């Protein structure tokens, strides 16, 4: 779907490249935009990690989580679900005392539950298949010209959220799921004027028209 209503289009950076407006001029954010966001991800553990981090983002900005990502990885055993699933109250207390992460008991305990839910799903199918099946394994190539045209959630993110919740996941509402879909390249939501739109489109194994 093309957005033709006007609004904030891709902006030119100091290096002359046009980008989505959201990373601003923060070097860390720019690097994330230029190298990670929108790249199709098919690794189960990596997809789970991103879902967990986006769960921690709820109510906060992504740059806050990005700056704490290394501390999160250290605190949560590299986001290895098999290890996190074995965390107990001592680990919860350890994480609540860790100033390097977002110290929210509900989100910490939710991540532990989500690790256990991940393992249950993995006994039946790879987590990557659990998510990508909703797109028939194909990236949705959107063609938004302005930031205002990009949705916060979609019918697909609602369907994935519903299935995740049924499987025992928490902090996985449709908006969080759609953020994961964007970050992991399940949808290409770089603006068409952004230099990364074409680059990410070329990385997809298969594509499907915008919904």
Tab-separated table of C-alpha atoms in Angstrom:
chain	number	residue	atom	x	y	z
A	1	UNK	CA	0.000	0.000	0.000
A	2	UNK	CA	1.341	3.412	-0.945
A	3	UNK	CA	0.872	6.334	1.432
A	4	UNK	CA	-0.073	9.436	-0.527
A	5	UNK	CA	-1.352	11.610	2.296
A	6	UNK	CA	1.826	13.615	2.819
A	7	UNK	CA	4.008	13.610	5.897
A	8	UNK	CA	7.566	12.922	6.931
A	9	UNK	CA	9.501	11.339	4.090
A	10	UNK	CA	13.029	9.922	4.122
A	11	UNK	CA	15.593	12.515	5.178
A	12	UNK	CA	19.122	13.092	3.959
A	13	UNK	CA	21.898	12.476	6.465
A	14	UNK	CA	25.296	14.078	6.823
A	15	UNK	CA	26.742	11.323	4.626
A	16	UNK	CA	24.334	12.194	1.818
A	17	UNK	CA	22.206	9.032	2.195
A	18	UNK	CA	18.442	9.232	2.573
A	19	UNK	CA	17.009	7.323	5.530
A	20	UNK	CA	13.852	6.727	7.518
A	21	UNK	CA	13.336	9.598	9.927
A	22	UNK	CA	13.198	7.638	13.191
A	23	UNK	CA	16.930	7.019	13.910
A	24	UNK	CA	17.647	10.748	13.885
A	25	UNK	CA	21.371	11.461	14.217
A	26	UNK	CA	22.273	9.097	17.081
A	27	UNK	CA	25.268	7.008	15.871
A	28	UNK	CA	24.049	3.834	17.616
A	29	UNK	CA	20.558	4.228	16.214
A	30	UNK	CA	21.880	4.980	12.725
A	31	UNK	CA	24.071	1.869	12.776
A	32	UNK	CA	21.083	-0.232	13.879
A	33	UNK	CA	18.939	1.226	11.094
A	34	UNK	CA	21.641	0.769	8.465
A	35	UNK	CA	22.707	-2.770	9.324
A	36	UNK	CA	20.008	-4.614	11.314
A	37	UNK	CA	16.487	-3.212	11.092
A	38	UNK	CA	14.503	-4.776	8.278
A	39	UNK	CA	17.005	-7.534	7.488
A	40	UNK	CA	15.074	-10.821	7.089
A	41	UNK	CA	15.844	-13.029	10.092
A	42	UNK	CA	15.229	-16.767	10.000
A	43	UNK	CA	17.133	-17.936	13.084
A	44	UNK	CA	14.800	-19.142	15.835
A	45	UNK	CA	16.890	-18.032	18.810
A	46	UNK	CA	17.518	-14.584	17.343
A	47	UNK	CA	13.818	-14.106	16.649
A	48	UNK	CA	13.041	-15.063	20.246
A	49	UNK	CA	15.632	-12.618	21.586
A	50	UNK	CA	14.150	-9.784	19.556
A	51	UNK	CA	10.666	-10.612	20.802
A	52	UNK	CA	11.935	-10.543	24.388
A	53	UNK	CA	13.715	-7.212	23.934
A	54	UNK	CA	10.668	-5.653	22.308
A	55	UNK	CA	8.648	-6.877	25.281
A	56	UNK	CA	11.002	-4.957	27.562
A	57	UNK	CA	10.582	-1.911	25.325
A	58	UNK	CA	6.858	-1.647	26.122
A	59	UNK	CA	6.322	1.854	27.485
A	60	UNK	CA	9.866	2.901	26.574
A	61	UNK	CA	11.780	3.906	23.442
A	62	UNK	CA	13.740	1.369	21.412
A	63	UNK	CA	16.959	3.396	21.715
A	64	UNK	CA	16.755	2.848	25.492
A	65	UNK	CA	16.712	-0.917	24.962
A	66	UNK	CA	19.383	-0.733	22.272
A	67	UNK	CA	21.755	1.019	24.657
A	68	UNK	CA	21.148	-1.695	27.239
A	69	UNK	CA	21.204	-4.647	24.835
A	70	UNK	CA	24.650	-5.925	25.836
A	71	UNK	CA	23.666	-5.814	29.510
A	72	UNK	CA	20.435	-7.671	28.717
A	73	UNK	CA	22.386	-10.351	26.876
A	74	UNK	CA	24.785	-10.738	29.785
A	75	UNK	CA	21.984	-10.886	32.349
A	76	UNK	CA	19.867	-13.351	30.380
A	77	UNK	CA	22.623	-15.838	29.485
A	78	UNK	CA	22.912	-14.674	25.908
A	79	UNK	CA	19.163	-15.139	25.496
A	80	UNK	CA	19.614	-18.891	25.234
A	81	UNK	CA	16.065	-20.144	25.942
A	82	UNK	CA	17.327	-23.439	27.371
A	83	UNK	CA	19.291	-21.528	30.038
A	84	UNK	CA	16.699	-18.826	30.727
A	85	UNK	CA	13.980	-21.462	31.187
A	86	UNK	CA	15.903	-22.740	34.214
A	87	UNK	CA	16.051	-19.334	35.932
A	88	UNK	CA	14.532	-19.192	39.406
A	89	UNK	CA	13.807	-16.576	42.053
A	90	UNK	CA	17.523	-16.024	42.712
A	91	UNK	CA	17.960	-15.048	39.078
A	92	UNK	CA	14.950	-12.741	39.257
A	93	UNK	CA	16.481	-10.988	42.256
A	94	UNK	CA	19.837	-10.780	40.482
A	95	UNK	CA	18.233	-9.149	37.471
A	96	UNK	CA	16.170	-6.774	39.593
A	97	UNK	CA	19.464	-5.548	41.064
A	98	UNK	CA	21.083	-5.122	37.630
A	99	UNK	CA	21.135	-1.405	36.823
A	100	UNK	CA	22.201	-2.198	33.272
A	101	UNK	CA	18.773	-3.510	32.249
A	102	UNK	CA	15.145	-2.485	32.655
A	103	UNK	CA	14.341	-3.682	36.162
A	104	UNK	CA	10.702	-4.710	35.845
A	105	UNK	CA	9.701	-7.867	37.720
A	106	UNK	CA	6.769	-8.644	35.443
A	107	UNK	CA	8.900	-8.440	32.306
A	108	UNK	CA	11.745	-10.427	33.853
A	109	UNK	CA	9.434	-13.195	35.023
A	110	UNK	CA	7.620	-13.019	31.685
A	111	UNK	CA	10.884	-13.642	29.828
A	112	UNK	CA	11.473	-16.776	31.897
A	113	UNK	CA	7.957	-18.029	31.143
A	114	UNK	CA	8.462	-17.166	27.484
A	115	UNK	CA	11.647	-19.250	27.407
A	116	UNK	CA	9.682	-22.238	28.641
A	117	UNK	CA	6.935	-21.575	26.086
A	118	UNK	CA	9.594	-21.330	23.368
A	119	UNK	CA	10.951	-24.747	24.311
A	120	UNK	CA	7.475	-26.282	24.205
A	121	UNK	CA	6.907	-24.865	20.721
A	122	UNK	CA	10.348	-26.056	19.623
A	123	UNK	CA	9.418	-29.641	20.471
A	124	UNK	CA	6.815	-29.450	17.698
A	125	UNK	CA	8.357	-27.059	15.173
A	126	UNK	CA	11.184	-24.510	14.889
A	127	UNK	CA	10.199	-21.150	16.345
A	128	UNK	CA	11.089	-19.511	13.046
A	129	UNK	CA	8.446	-21.665	11.306
A	130	UNK	CA	5.939	-20.833	14.053
A	131	UNK	CA	6.286	-17.137	13.157
A	132	UNK	CA	6.993	-17.171	9.420
A	133	UNK	CA	4.121	-19.523	8.577
A	134	UNK	CA	1.786	-16.557	9.044
A	135	UNK	CA	3.453	-14.989	6.009
A	136	UNK	CA	3.854	-18.250	4.094
A	137	UNK	CA	7.575	-17.764	4.653
A	138	UNK	CA	7.643	-14.669	2.454
A	139	UNK	CA	8.578	-11.096	3.304
A	140	UNK	CA	5.858	-8.478	2.884
A	141	UNK	CA	7.339	-5.684	0.787
A	142	UNK	CA	5.553	-2.498	1.788
A	143	UNK	CA	5.961	0.738	-0.161
A	144	UNK	CA	5.366	3.513	2.327
A	145	UNK	CA	6.627	6.909	1.270
A	146	UNK	CA	6.086	8.658	4.603
A	147	UNK	CA	6.465	7.709	8.241
A	148	UNK	CA	2.796	8.432	8.880
A	149	UNK	CA	1.762	5.646	6.523
A	150	UNK	CA	3.450	2.880	8.530
A	151	UNK	CA	0.980	1.000	10.776
A	152	UNK	CA	1.485	0.141	14.436
A	153	UNK	CA	-0.125	-3.281	14.007
A	154	UNK	CA	-1.735	-5.380	11.280
A	155	UNK	CA	-4.044	-8.360	10.901
A	156	UNK	CA	-0.976	-10.596	10.663
A	157	UNK	CA	0.595	-9.217	13.854
A	158	UNK	CA	-2.735	-9.726	15.620
A	159	UNK	CA	-2.867	-13.346	14.455
A	160	UNK	CA	0.717	-14.037	15.574
A	161	UNK	CA	0.069	-12.323	18.919
A	162	UNK	CA	-3.003	-14.461	19.493
A	163	UNK	CA	-1.109	-17.671	18.785
A	164	UNK	CA	1.825	-16.638	20.970
A	165	UNK	CA	-0.501	-15.912	23.883
A	166	UNK	CA	-2.237	-19.260	23.390
A	167	UNK	CA	1.199	-20.896	23.586
A	168	UNK	CA	1.880	-19.232	26.941
A	169	UNK	CA	3.785	-16.112	25.921
A	170	UNK	CA	3.396	-12.755	27.672
A	171	UNK	CA	4.255	-9.195	26.583
A	172	UNK	CA	3.480	-10.103	22.980
A	173	UNK	CA	0.613	-7.827	21.975
A	174	UNK	CA	-0.013	-6.982	18.294
A	175	UNK	CA	2.024	-3.764	18.451
A	176	UNK	CA	5.029	-5.524	19.997
A	177	UNK	CA	4.746	-8.322	17.450
A	178	UNK	CA	4.609	-5.868	14.569
A	179	UNK	CA	7.739	-4.131	15.873
A	180	UNK	CA	9.453	-7.531	15.798
A	181	UNK	CA	8.187	-8.156	12.266
A	182	UNK	CA	9.657	-4.833	11.163
A	183	UNK	CA	12.968	-5.306	12.937
A	184	UNK	CA	13.379	-8.884	11.713
A	185	UNK	CA	12.464	-8.150	8.124
A	186	UNK	CA	9.231	-10.098	8.047
A	187	UNK	CA	7.913	-6.865	6.585
A	188	UNK	CA	10.035	-4.286	4.777
A	189	UNK	CA	8.892	-1.021	6.335
A	190	UNK	CA	11.833	1.129	5.331
A	191	UNK	CA	10.413	4.115	3.490
A	192	UNK	CA	10.747	3.843	-0.257
A	193	UNK	CA	13.003	6.899	-0.246
A	194	UNK	CA	15.376	5.240	2.252
A	195	UNK	CA	18.513	3.664	0.785
A	196	UNK	CA	17.868	0.540	2.856
A	197	UNK	CA	14.486	-0.222	1.281
A	198	UNK	CA	15.983	-1.727	-1.855
A	199	UNK	CA	18.864	-3.354	0.006
A	200	UNK	CA	16.551	-5.159	2.446
A	201	UNK	CA	14.199	-6.149	-0.357
A	202	UNK	CA	17.109	-7.841	-2.110
A	203	UNK	CA	17.921	-9.897	1.021
A	204	UNK	CA	14.538	-11.637	1.233
A	205	UNK	CA	14.392	-15.305	0.292
A	206	UNK	CA	10.917	-14.772	-1.116
A	207	UNK	CA	8.470	-11.892	-1.175
A	208	UNK	CA	4.754	-11.273	-1.271
A	209	UNK	CA	2.762	-8.132	-2.125
A	210	UNK	CA	1.903	-5.659	0.595
A	211	UNK	CA	-1.270	-6.611	2.454
